[in-house]
Amino acid sequence: MTMHPDLPADAFSLQRLYHWERHAPSRITLTQPMGGGVVKEFTWSEVADQVRRIAAHLKAQGWEPGSKVAILSKNCAWWLMSDLAIWMAGYVSVPLYPTLAPETIHHILTHSEARACFVGKLDGWEHMKSGVPADLPCIAYPLSPPDAVASYDGWEAICSRTAPMAGEPTRDPDDLATIIYTSGTTGLPKGVMHSFGNFTWAVDRGTRSRILMTQSDRMLSYLPLAHVVERTLVEHGWLKSGMHLYFAESLDTFTADMQRARPTLFFSVPRLWVKFQHGVHHKLPAAKLDRLLSIPIIGGLIRRKILRTLGLDQCRWAAGGAAPMPIELLAWYRRLGLPINEGYGMTENLALSHITEAGKNQEGTVGPAYDDVEHRIDPATGEIQMRSQALMLGYYKEPELTRAAYTPDGWLRTGDKGDIDNLGLLRITGRVKDLFKTSKGKYVAPAPIEDRLVMHEALEACVVTGANLGQPLGIAMLNAETVASLPKDAVQAELEASLIRHLDAINARLDPHEQLACLVAVTSAWTVDNDLITPTFKVKRNRIEDVYARHYETWVASGRKVIWLVG
C-alpha cells in the first residue's frame, strides 16, 4: 500500500479532510453496504466532492454562522459526509441516536434550534417521524426510508445540481463544532458542547501513545456515531489517520460485515463482547473449550479459528468501554490471544480520560490517565474528578447545570466513585449516587455485583437494587434466545437450577449484607422504546425502580431464589 505524507500535527477536522483530498485522492476510504451483498466504495476525492456540494447547498440557505443542523441516522458514509459538510458551511452539527422515541427527537430538535435535519438510514422511522417538526427542512440519504426519500430533498439530487464549494474553508479551534446530547440514565438529555480544538486535542492525545492508528488500519463503524466514543475514536481517528472505514448493514448481517472489514482496530461495549463469548460457548461449551485450549498445538488452532470466525483474527488493538468489563470476561479473551483494553470516559470529556495500556495486564482497573489528563479522588465522597483540554464548553442553554458539573477549582465531577493505586491506575467502584443502604444500615455498591451477575449466558442485562430491604436482590433480563426456549418446562427447570448455582457462587464471594436474596428473571425486553435502557445499552436504574419496586418486598419474602417474571 502506498503511504501518503503524514498529517500536520496542528490540523483540525476540515484541514484533515483537505490533506487526504490532496495527497490520497484515489484511495478508497469508506465502504458502505447497499443491501443484497452489494457495497459502494468512496475514495477521498469522492468524499471531499460530495462534502463540498452539500456544504454549498447548506451555505446557500443563508442561515447565520453557527446555526445548528441535525443528523438522525444509523451509521453510514453519508453520516460522516454530512458532519463535514455542516462544518464546512460554518454550522454546528447535532447528532441524534437512531433509536430515540419521537418525544426525545422533538425535544432535541427544538431545544437545539436546528435549522435542518439529515434523515438517513433508520429502522423505526414510521414510529420516529412524528418527532420531526413538519416545517423543518430535511435531507434524505440514498438509504433513507422510502417515504423520507419521497418527502424530503435528496442527497444525490442536491449533489447533482449544486457546484462544489471551492477553496479550503476553515474553522477556528474555539468554534463550537457539535452539541452531543447525552443519553443520560435519568431525565432529559443534556446538550454537551464541544469545540474543534477539543476534538483535535483528544484524538491527538489518544493516538499519541495508547491507540496507535495508521493509514493501513481498518475499523468497522457500527456503534452509534451520535455516541461520543464512536465520534472521537472512529470519525476523528479516521480523519487523523486516513484509515479505511467499513460500515455495518444490520444486526442480521453483522457477522458478514465483520468478515468484510476484518478490523485491525475494534471497540465495543461489554454487552457485545459477552454476546461473542456466548456465541462461542453455544458451539463449544466452556468446559470443552478450556480443555482444548490447554493442549499446546490444538489450543493454538482453536484460538485462531475462533478469532477468524468472529472476524477478529487481524485485530491488533481491541477495547471495551461505556460500562465496566467483568474481569472474568477480560481473562477469557486474553486466553484466546485477544487482550482487551478497557477505557473510561464520558461525553463531557470526549471519552478521553483513562485506558489500560496494551501489553500490560491491568485488569480490574481502567488503566492510567491519558497523557496530559489529570485525575484525583475527592476525599470526602470518593468521587473521581479529572481535567484536561478536552473538557466540554458546557451544557447548551444550561448554565446552572454547567456550573454544577465542575468543582470550584475547575475539575469535572464524573459522578463515579473509584480509587487510584500507587502506579496511577484507576479502579472504578461504582456511582456516587448508585450506592444504596439496606434496612440493616449497610451500604451496597451494585456495580461490582452486576459485573458478576451478567456473566451467566442466559442473561442480557441486570440491576442490583434493594434500598431499605433486609437484603438486596437482582433483576435480570433474559436474552432473546433463552426466552424463545422457555415454553418447555424441562428447559425452564434446568435454567432455574443453573441460575441458582450462579447466584450461590456470587453470594459466596460477597459480604453477608451484600448477598442477594433472590434473582428475578424477566422475559420481557428492556428497550429504548420502553425507556428502560439508553441508546448505549445502559440500564436506567430510576426507571427499573418505577416499574418493579412495588414488588420487591413480596419477592424477598417469598423465600425463592429465582422468581420468574413472564410477559
Coordinates of C-alpha atoms in Angstrom, one line a residue:
M1 CA 0.0 0.0 0.0
T2 CA 1.3 3.5 -0.9
M3 CA 1.9 5.5 2.2
H4 CA 1.0 9.2 1.9
P5 CA 2.5 12.2 3.7
D6 CA 1.8 12.5 7.4
L7 CA -0.9 14.9 8.5
P8 CA 0.3 18.1 10.1
A9 CA 0.1 17.8 13.8
D10 CA -1.9 21.0 14.3
A11 CA -4.5 20.3 11.6
F12 CA -8.2 20.4 12.6
S13 CA -11.1 18.4 11.2
L14 CA -11.6 20.1 7.9
Q15 CA -7.8 20.6 7.3
R16 CA -7.5 16.8 7.7
L17 CA -10.1 16.2 5.0
Y18 CA -8.3 18.6 2.7
H19 CA -5.0 16.8 3.4
W20 CA -6.3 13.4 2.3
E21 CA -8.1 15.0 -0.7
R22 CA -4.8 16.4 -1.9
H23 CA -2.5 13.5 -1.0
A24 CA -4.6 10.4 -1.4
P25 CA -7.5 11.3 -3.8
S26 CA -7.9 7.9 -5.4
R27 CA -7.5 5.9 -2.2
I28 CA -10.7 4.1 -1.0
T29 CA -11.5 5.2 2.5
L30 CA -15.2 4.3 3.0
T31 CA -17.0 1.0 2.3
Q32 CA -20.8 1.2 2.5
P33 CA -23.2 -1.8 2.3
M34 CA -26.1 -1.1 0.0
G35 CA -28.1 -4.3 0.6
G36 CA -28.1 -7.7 -1.0
G37 CA -24.3 -8.1 -0.6
V38 CA -23.6 -5.0 -2.7
V39 CA -21.2 -2.4 -1.4
K40 CA -20.4 1.2 -2.5
E41 CA -16.9 2.5 -2.1
F42 CA -15.8 6.1 -1.7
T43 CA -12.3 7.5 -2.4
W44 CA -11.1 10.5 -0.5
S45 CA -11.7 12.5 -3.7
E46 CA -15.3 11.4 -3.9
V47 CA -15.9 12.0 -0.2
A48 CA -14.5 15.6 -0.5
D49 CA -16.5 16.3 -3.6
Q50 CA -19.8 15.3 -2.0
V51 CA -19.0 17.2 1.2
R52 CA -18.3 20.3 -0.8
R53 CA -21.5 20.1 -2.8
I54 CA -23.7 19.5 0.3
A55 CA -21.8 22.3 2.2
A56 CA -22.5 24.7 -0.7
H57 CA -26.2 23.8 -0.5
L58 CA -26.3 24.4 3.2
K59 CA -24.4 27.7 2.9
A60 CA -26.9 28.9 0.3
Q61 CA -29.7 28.7 2.8
G62 CA -28.3 31.9 4.3
W63 CA -28.5 30.8 8.0
E64 CA -26.4 32.8 10.4
P65 CA -22.9 31.3 11.2
G66 CA -23.1 28.7 14.0
S67 CA -26.6 27.6 13.1
K68 CA -27.5 24.1 14.2
V69 CA -28.0 21.2 11.7
A70 CA -29.1 17.8 13.0
I71 CA -28.3 14.3 11.8
L72 CA -30.8 11.5 12.5
S73 CA -29.4 8.3 11.0
K74 CA -27.7 5.0 11.7
N75 CA -24.0 4.9 10.8
C76 CA -23.2 5.2 7.1
A77 CA -20.9 7.0 4.8
W78 CA -23.3 9.9 4.4
W79 CA -23.4 10.5 8.1
L80 CA -19.7 11.3 8.1
M81 CA -20.0 13.4 5.0
S82 CA -23.0 15.3 6.5
D83 CA -21.0 16.2 9.6
L84 CA -18.1 17.5 7.5
A85 CA -20.5 19.5 5.2
I86 CA -22.1 21.1 8.2
W87 CA -18.7 22.2 9.5
M88 CA -17.6 23.4 6.0
A89 CA -20.7 25.5 5.7
G90 CA -19.9 27.2 9.0
Y91 CA -22.6 25.5 11.1
V92 CA -22.8 23.2 14.2
S93 CA -23.8 19.6 14.0
V94 CA -26.4 18.0 16.3
P95 CA -26.3 14.2 16.1
L96 CA -29.3 12.1 17.3
Y97 CA -29.4 8.5 18.2
P98 CA -31.2 6.4 15.6
T99 CA -33.3 4.7 18.2
L100 CA -34.8 7.6 20.0
A101 CA -38.5 8.0 20.9
P102 CA -40.4 10.7 19.0
E103 CA -40.7 12.9 22.1
T104 CA -37.0 12.9 22.6
I105 CA -36.3 13.6 18.9
H106 CA -38.7 16.6 19.1
H107 CA -37.1 17.8 22.3
I108 CA -33.5 17.8 20.8
L109 CA -34.5 19.3 17.5
T110 CA -36.4 22.2 19.2
H111 CA -34.0 22.7 22.2
S112 CA -31.0 22.9 19.8
E113 CA -32.9 25.2 17.4
A114 CA -32.0 23.0 14.5
R115 CA -32.4 24.7 11.1
A116 CA -32.5 21.5 9.2
C117 CA -32.1 17.7 9.7
F118 CA -30.4 14.9 7.7
V119 CA -32.8 11.9 7.9
G120 CA -30.9 8.8 7.0
K121 CA -30.8 5.1 7.4
L122 CA -33.3 4.1 10.0
D123 CA -35.2 1.0 11.1
G124 CA -38.0 2.6 13.1
W125 CA -38.8 5.7 11.0
E126 CA -42.5 5.1 11.0
H127 CA -42.6 5.5 14.8
M128 CA -40.0 8.2 14.9
K129 CA -41.1 10.6 12.2
S130 CA -43.8 12.3 14.3
G131 CA -40.9 13.8 16.4
V132 CA -39.6 15.8 13.4
P133 CA -41.4 19.2 13.2
A134 CA -43.4 19.3 10.0
D135 CA -41.8 22.6 8.9
L136 CA -38.2 21.5 9.5
P137 CA -36.3 21.2 6.2
C138 CA -34.9 17.7 5.8
I139 CA -32.4 16.0 3.5
A140 CA -32.7 12.2 2.8
Y141 CA -29.8 9.9 2.2
P142 CA -29.8 7.2 -0.6
L143 CA -30.6 4.6 2.1
S144 CA -33.3 6.6 3.9
P145 CA -36.8 5.1 4.4
P146 CA -38.8 5.3 1.2
D147 CA -41.3 7.9 2.5
A148 CA -38.4 10.1 3.7
V149 CA -36.9 9.9 0.2
A150 CA -40.3 10.8 -1.3
S151 CA -40.9 13.7 1.1
Y152 CA -37.6 15.4 1.5
D153 CA -34.9 16.8 -0.7
G154 CA -32.5 14.1 -1.7
W155 CA -28.7 13.9 -1.1
E156 CA -28.0 12.8 -4.7
A157 CA -30.3 15.4 -6.2
I158 CA -28.6 18.1 -4.3
C159 CA -25.1 16.9 -5.3
S160 CA -26.2 16.7 -9.0
R161 CA -27.5 20.3 -9.1
T162 CA -25.0 22.0 -6.8
A163 CA -21.5 23.1 -7.7
P164 CA -18.9 22.1 -5.0
M165 CA -17.7 24.7 -2.6
A166 CA -14.3 26.0 -3.7
G167 CA -11.2 26.6 -1.6
E168 CA -10.4 25.3 1.9
P169 CA -12.8 26.9 4.3
T170 CA -11.5 26.6 7.9
R171 CA -12.9 26.9 11.4
D172 CA -11.3 28.4 14.4
P173 CA -10.2 25.9 17.1
D174 CA -12.5 27.7 19.6
D175 CA -15.6 27.4 17.4
L176 CA -18.4 25.2 18.6
A177 CA -18.3 22.1 16.4
T178 CA -21.1 20.0 17.8
I179 CA -23.7 19.5 20.5
I180 CA -23.8 15.9 21.7
Y181 CA -27.0 15.2 23.6
T182 CA -26.2 12.7 26.4
S183 CA -28.2 9.5 26.6
G184 CA -28.4 10.0 30.4
T185 CA -29.9 7.4 32.7
T186 CA -32.1 10.0 34.3
G187 CA -34.2 12.9 33.0
L188 CA -34.0 14.6 29.7
P189 CA -30.7 14.5 27.7
K190 CA -28.4 17.5 28.1
G191 CA -26.6 19.1 25.2
V192 CA -22.8 18.8 25.7
M193 CA -20.9 21.4 23.7
H194 CA -17.5 20.6 22.2
S195 CA -15.2 22.7 20.0
F196 CA -13.0 21.8 17.1
G197 CA -10.0 22.3 19.4
N198 CA -11.4 19.8 21.9
F199 CA -11.7 17.1 19.3
T200 CA -8.2 17.7 17.9
W201 CA -6.6 17.7 21.4
A202 CA -8.5 14.5 22.4
V203 CA -7.7 12.4 19.3
D204 CA -4.1 13.6 19.3
R205 CA -3.6 12.6 22.9
G206 CA -5.5 9.3 22.4
T207 CA -3.5 8.3 19.3
R208 CA -0.1 9.5 20.5
S209 CA 0.7 6.6 22.9
R210 CA -2.4 4.4 23.6
I211 CA -4.3 3.9 20.4
L212 CA -1.8 3.9 17.5
M213 CA -3.6 4.4 14.2
T214 CA -2.2 4.3 10.7
Q215 CA -3.3 4.6 7.1
S216 CA -3.2 0.8 6.9
D217 CA -5.8 0.3 9.6
R218 CA -9.4 -0.8 9.2
M219 CA -12.3 -0.2 11.5
L220 CA -16.0 -1.2 11.4
S221 CA -18.3 1.6 12.4
Y222 CA -21.5 0.2 14.0
L223 CA -21.9 1.7 17.4
P224 CA -24.0 4.9 17.1
L225 CA -22.0 7.8 15.7
A226 CA -24.1 10.0 18.0
H227 CA -22.2 8.5 20.8
V228 CA -19.0 10.2 22.0
V229 CA -16.7 7.2 21.6
E230 CA -17.6 6.4 18.0
R231 CA -17.4 10.1 17.2
T232 CA -14.0 10.6 18.7
L233 CA -12.3 7.3 18.1
V234 CA -13.9 6.4 14.7
E235 CA -14.8 9.7 13.0
H236 CA -11.8 11.8 14.2
G237 CA -9.5 8.8 14.2
W238 CA -10.4 8.3 10.6
L239 CA -9.7 11.9 9.7
K240 CA -6.4 11.9 11.5
S241 CA -5.0 8.6 10.3
G242 CA -6.6 8.3 6.8
M243 CA -7.6 4.7 7.6
H244 CA -10.3 2.6 5.8
L245 CA -13.7 2.6 7.5
Y246 CA -16.4 0.0 6.9
F247 CA -20.0 0.3 7.9
A248 CA -22.3 -2.4 9.3
E249 CA -25.5 -3.0 7.4
S250 CA -27.8 -4.5 10.1
L251 CA -27.8 -6.9 13.1
D252 CA -28.6 -9.7 10.8
T253 CA -25.6 -9.1 8.6
F254 CA -23.2 -8.2 11.4
T255 CA -21.1 -11.4 11.0
A256 CA -20.7 -10.8 7.3
D257 CA -19.9 -7.1 8.0
M258 CA -17.1 -8.2 10.4
Q259 CA -15.8 -10.6 7.8
R260 CA -15.7 -7.9 5.1
A261 CA -13.9 -5.4 7.3
R262 CA -11.6 -7.8 9.3
P263 CA -10.9 -4.8 11.5
T264 CA -7.4 -4.2 12.8
L265 CA -8.9 -1.9 15.5
F266 CA -12.1 -2.8 17.2
F267 CA -14.1 -1.2 20.0
S268 CA -17.3 -2.5 21.6
V269 CA -19.4 -2.2 24.6
P270 CA -19.3 -5.1 27.1
R271 CA -22.7 -6.3 26.0
L272 CA -21.4 -7.3 22.6
W273 CA -18.2 -8.8 24.0
V274 CA -20.4 -11.0 26.2
K275 CA -22.6 -11.9 23.2
F276 CA -19.5 -13.0 21.2
Q277 CA -18.5 -15.2 24.2
H278 CA -21.9 -16.8 24.5
G279 CA -21.9 -17.5 20.7
V280 CA -18.6 -19.4 21.1
H281 CA -19.9 -21.3 24.1
H282 CA -23.1 -22.2 22.2
K283 CA -21.0 -24.1 19.7
L284 CA -18.2 -25.1 22.0
P285 CA -19.2 -25.5 25.7
A286 CA -16.9 -23.7 28.2
A287 CA -15.6 -26.9 29.8
K288 CA -14.7 -28.4 26.4
L289 CA -13.1 -25.2 25.2
D290 CA -11.0 -25.0 28.4
R291 CA -9.7 -28.5 27.8
L292 CA -8.9 -27.8 24.1
L293 CA -7.1 -24.5 24.9
S294 CA -4.8 -26.3 27.3
I295 CA -3.5 -28.6 24.6
P296 CA -0.4 -26.9 23.1
I297 CA -0.8 -27.3 19.3
I298 CA -4.6 -27.8 19.3
G299 CA -5.1 -24.8 21.6
G300 CA -3.4 -22.5 19.1
L301 CA -5.5 -23.8 16.2
I302 CA -8.7 -23.3 18.3
R303 CA -7.7 -19.8 19.2
R304 CA -7.1 -18.8 15.6
K305 CA -10.3 -20.5 14.4
I306 CA -12.5 -18.7 17.0
L307 CA -10.9 -15.3 16.2
R308 CA -11.3 -15.9 12.5
T309 CA -15.0 -16.8 12.9
L310 CA -15.5 -13.6 14.9
G311 CA -13.8 -11.6 12.2
L312 CA -11.1 -10.5 14.7
D313 CA -8.1 -12.6 13.5
Q314 CA -6.4 -9.5 12.2
C315 CA -7.3 -7.3 15.2
R316 CA -4.2 -5.8 16.8
W317 CA -6.0 -3.5 19.2
A318 CA -9.3 -4.2 20.9
A319 CA -11.1 -2.2 23.6
G320 CA -14.3 -2.0 25.6
G321 CA -16.0 0.8 27.4
A322 CA -19.2 2.6 28.2
A323 CA -19.8 0.2 31.1
P324 CA -17.5 -2.0 33.3
M325 CA -15.9 -5.1 31.7
P326 CA -16.1 -8.1 34.0
I327 CA -12.6 -9.4 34.9
E328 CA -13.7 -13.0 34.0
L329 CA -14.6 -11.8 30.5
L330 CA -11.3 -10.0 30.1
A331 CA -9.4 -13.1 31.2
W332 CA -11.4 -15.3 28.7
Y333 CA -10.4 -13.1 25.7
R334 CA -6.8 -12.8 26.9
R335 CA -6.7 -16.6 26.9
L336 CA -7.9 -16.5 23.3
G337 CA -5.0 -14.2 22.4
L338 CA -7.1 -11.1 22.1
P339 CA -6.3 -8.9 25.2
I340 CA -9.0 -6.2 25.5
N341 CA -8.1 -2.7 26.7
E342 CA -10.6 -1.2 29.0
G343 CA -11.4 2.5 28.6
Y344 CA -13.2 5.1 30.7
G345 CA -14.6 8.5 29.8
M346 CA -17.8 10.4 29.3
T347 CA -19.4 12.7 26.8
E348 CA -18.3 15.7 28.9
N349 CA -14.6 14.9 28.3
L350 CA -14.9 13.4 24.8
A351 CA -14.3 9.9 26.3
L352 CA -10.7 10.8 26.8
S353 CA -9.9 10.1 30.5
H354 CA -8.3 6.6 31.1
I355 CA -7.5 3.4 29.2
T356 CA -5.4 0.4 30.1
E357 CA -2.0 0.1 28.3
A358 CA -1.6 -2.5 25.6
G359 CA 0.7 -5.4 26.6
K360 CA 0.1 -4.9 30.3
N361 CA -2.3 -6.8 32.5
Q362 CA -4.1 -4.0 34.3
E363 CA -7.4 -5.9 34.6
G364 CA -9.7 -4.7 37.4
T365 CA -8.7 -1.1 36.5
V366 CA -9.2 1.3 33.6
G367 CA -5.5 2.0 33.5
P368 CA -3.7 5.3 33.9
A369 CA -4.9 8.6 32.7
Y370 CA -4.1 9.6 29.1
D371 CA -1.2 11.9 28.5
D372 CA -1.8 15.4 29.9
V373 CA -5.0 14.3 31.7
E374 CA -5.1 15.0 35.4
H375 CA -7.2 12.9 37.8
R376 CA -7.9 12.8 41.6
I377 CA -10.3 11.3 44.1
D378 CA -12.5 13.6 46.3
P379 CA -11.5 12.5 49.8
A380 CA -15.0 13.3 51.1
T381 CA -17.1 11.4 48.6
G382 CA -14.7 9.1 46.8
E383 CA -15.7 10.7 43.5
I384 CA -13.4 10.6 40.5
Q385 CA -12.6 14.0 39.2
M386 CA -10.5 15.0 36.2
R387 CA -9.5 17.8 34.0
S388 CA -7.9 18.2 30.5
Q389 CA -8.1 20.3 27.4
A390 CA -10.9 18.1 26.1
L391 CA -13.5 19.2 28.6
M392 CA -16.8 20.4 27.3
L393 CA -17.6 24.1 26.8
G394 CA -20.7 23.4 28.9
Y395 CA -24.3 22.2 28.6
Y396 CA -26.2 24.1 25.9
K397 CA -28.6 26.6 27.5
E398 CA -28.0 25.2 30.9
P399 CA -25.6 27.5 32.9
E400 CA -26.7 26.1 36.3
L401 CA -26.1 22.5 35.3
T402 CA -22.8 23.5 33.7
R403 CA -21.6 25.1 37.0
A404 CA -22.8 22.1 39.0
A405 CA -20.7 19.8 36.7
Y406 CA -17.4 21.4 37.9
T407 CA -15.7 21.8 41.3
P408 CA -14.9 25.4 42.4
D409 CA -11.3 24.9 41.2
G410 CA -12.3 23.6 37.7
W411 CA -12.3 19.8 37.9
L412 CA -15.0 17.8 36.2
R413 CA -17.2 15.9 38.5
T414 CA -17.6 12.5 36.9
G415 CA -20.3 11.1 39.3
D416 CA -18.3 7.9 39.5
K417 CA -16.5 6.5 42.6
G418 CA -13.1 5.0 42.5
D419 CA -9.5 4.8 43.8
I420 CA -6.1 5.3 42.3
D421 CA -3.3 2.9 43.2
N422 CA 0.4 3.7 43.6
L423 CA 1.0 3.0 39.9
G424 CA -1.6 5.6 38.9
L425 CA -4.1 3.0 37.8
L426 CA -7.8 4.0 38.3
R427 CA -10.3 1.4 39.6
I428 CA -13.9 2.3 39.4
T429 CA -16.1 1.1 42.3
G430 CA -19.5 2.4 41.4
R431 CA -21.6 5.6 41.0
V432 CA -21.6 8.2 43.8
K433 CA -25.4 8.1 43.7
D434 CA -25.9 4.4 43.0
L435 CA -24.9 3.3 46.5
F436 CA -27.9 2.3 48.5
K437 CA -28.4 1.3 52.1
T438 CA -30.3 -1.8 53.3
S439 CA -32.6 -1.8 56.3
K440 CA -29.7 -3.1 58.3
G441 CA -27.9 0.2 57.8
K442 CA -25.2 -1.2 55.5
Y443 CA -24.3 0.3 52.1
V444 CA -24.2 -1.8 49.0
A445 CA -22.3 -0.9 45.8
P446 CA -24.2 -2.6 43.0
A447 CA -21.8 -2.3 40.1
P448 CA -19.3 -5.0 41.1
I449 CA -22.1 -7.4 41.8
E450 CA -23.8 -6.7 38.5
D451 CA -20.5 -7.4 36.7
R452 CA -20.5 -10.9 38.0
L453 CA -24.3 -11.5 37.7
V454 CA -24.5 -10.6 34.0
M455 CA -21.8 -13.2 33.1
H456 CA -24.5 -16.0 33.0
E457 CA -25.0 -16.9 29.4
A458 CA -28.8 -16.6 29.7
L459 CA -28.7 -13.0 30.9
E460 CA -28.6 -9.9 28.8
A461 CA -28.6 -7.1 31.4
C462 CA -29.2 -6.8 35.1
V463 CA -29.6 -4.4 38.1
V464 CA -28.8 -5.0 41.7
T465 CA -31.2 -3.0 43.9
G466 CA -32.9 -3.0 47.3
A467 CA -32.7 0.2 49.2
N468 CA -34.3 -0.3 52.7
L469 CA -34.7 -4.0 52.2
G470 CA -33.1 -6.6 54.5
Q471 CA -31.1 -7.9 51.7
P472 CA -30.5 -6.6 48.1
L473 CA -31.9 -8.5 45.1
G474 CA -31.0 -8.9 41.5
I475 CA -33.3 -8.2 38.5
A476 CA -32.1 -9.7 35.2
M477 CA -33.4 -9.6 31.6
L478 CA -33.1 -12.9 29.8
N479 CA -31.6 -12.8 26.3
A480 CA -33.9 -13.5 23.3
E481 CA -32.5 -17.0 22.7
T482 CA -33.3 -18.0 26.2
V483 CA -36.8 -16.5 26.2
A484 CA -37.5 -18.5 23.0
S485 CA -36.7 -21.7 24.7
L486 CA -38.8 -21.1 27.9
P487 CA -42.2 -22.7 26.9
K488 CA -40.6 -26.1 27.6
D489 CA -41.0 -26.9 31.3
A490 CA -37.8 -29.0 31.3
V491 CA -35.8 -26.2 29.9
Q492 CA -37.1 -23.7 32.5
A493 CA -36.4 -26.1 35.3
E494 CA -32.8 -26.7 34.0
L495 CA -32.3 -23.0 33.6
E496 CA -33.6 -22.3 37.1
A497 CA -31.2 -24.7 38.6
S498 CA -28.3 -23.1 36.6
L499 CA -29.3 -19.6 37.8
I500 CA -29.5 -20.8 41.4
R501 CA -25.9 -22.2 41.1
H502 CA -24.8 -18.9 39.6
L503 CA -26.5 -16.9 42.4
D504 CA -24.9 -19.1 45.1
A505 CA -21.5 -18.8 43.6
I506 CA -21.8 -15.0 43.5
N507 CA -23.1 -14.8 47.1
A508 CA -20.3 -16.9 48.3
R509 CA -17.9 -14.1 47.3
L510 CA -19.9 -11.3 48.9
D511 CA -20.1 -9.9 52.4
P512 CA -23.3 -11.0 54.3
H513 CA -25.0 -7.7 53.9
E514 CA -24.3 -7.7 50.1
Q515 CA -25.7 -11.2 49.4
L516 CA -28.7 -11.3 47.0
A517 CA -31.9 -12.6 48.5
C518 CA -33.2 -13.6 45.1
L519 CA -32.8 -13.2 41.3
V520 CA -35.8 -12.1 39.3
A521 CA -35.7 -13.4 35.8
V522 CA -37.5 -11.0 33.4
T523 CA -38.6 -12.3 30.0
S524 CA -39.8 -9.0 28.5
A525 CA -37.1 -7.0 26.8
W526 CA -35.7 -3.8 28.3
T527 CA -35.5 -1.4 25.3
V528 CA -35.1 2.2 24.3
D529 CA -38.8 2.3 23.4
N530 CA -40.0 1.3 26.8
D531 CA -37.4 3.7 28.3
L532 CA -35.6 1.0 30.4
I533 CA -32.2 1.4 28.7
T534 CA -30.4 4.2 27.0
P535 CA -29.3 4.0 23.3
T536 CA -25.9 2.8 24.6
F537 CA -27.5 -0.1 26.5
K538 CA -27.1 1.3 30.0
V539 CA -29.9 0.3 32.2
K540 CA -31.9 3.2 33.6
R541 CA -32.0 2.5 37.3
N542 CA -34.7 5.0 38.2
R543 CA -37.0 3.5 35.6
I544 CA -36.3 0.0 36.9
E545 CA -37.4 1.3 40.3
D546 CA -40.5 2.8 38.8
V547 CA -41.6 -0.4 37.1
Y548 CA -40.6 -3.1 39.7
A549 CA -40.1 -1.5 43.1
R550 CA -43.6 -2.3 44.3
H551 CA -42.8 -6.0 44.1
Y552 CA -39.5 -6.0 46.0
E553 CA -40.8 -6.9 49.4
T554 CA -43.1 -9.7 48.1
W555 CA -40.2 -11.2 46.1
V556 CA -37.8 -11.2 49.0
A557 CA -40.5 -12.5 51.4
S558 CA -41.2 -15.5 49.1
G559 CA -38.0 -17.2 50.1
R560 CA -37.4 -18.4 46.5
K561 CA -34.0 -17.9 45.0
V562 CA -35.3 -17.5 41.4
I563 CA -38.5 -15.7 40.6
W564 CA -39.9 -15.7 37.1
L565 CA -41.5 -12.6 35.7
V566 CA -43.0 -13.7 32.4
G567 CA -44.5 -11.3 29.9

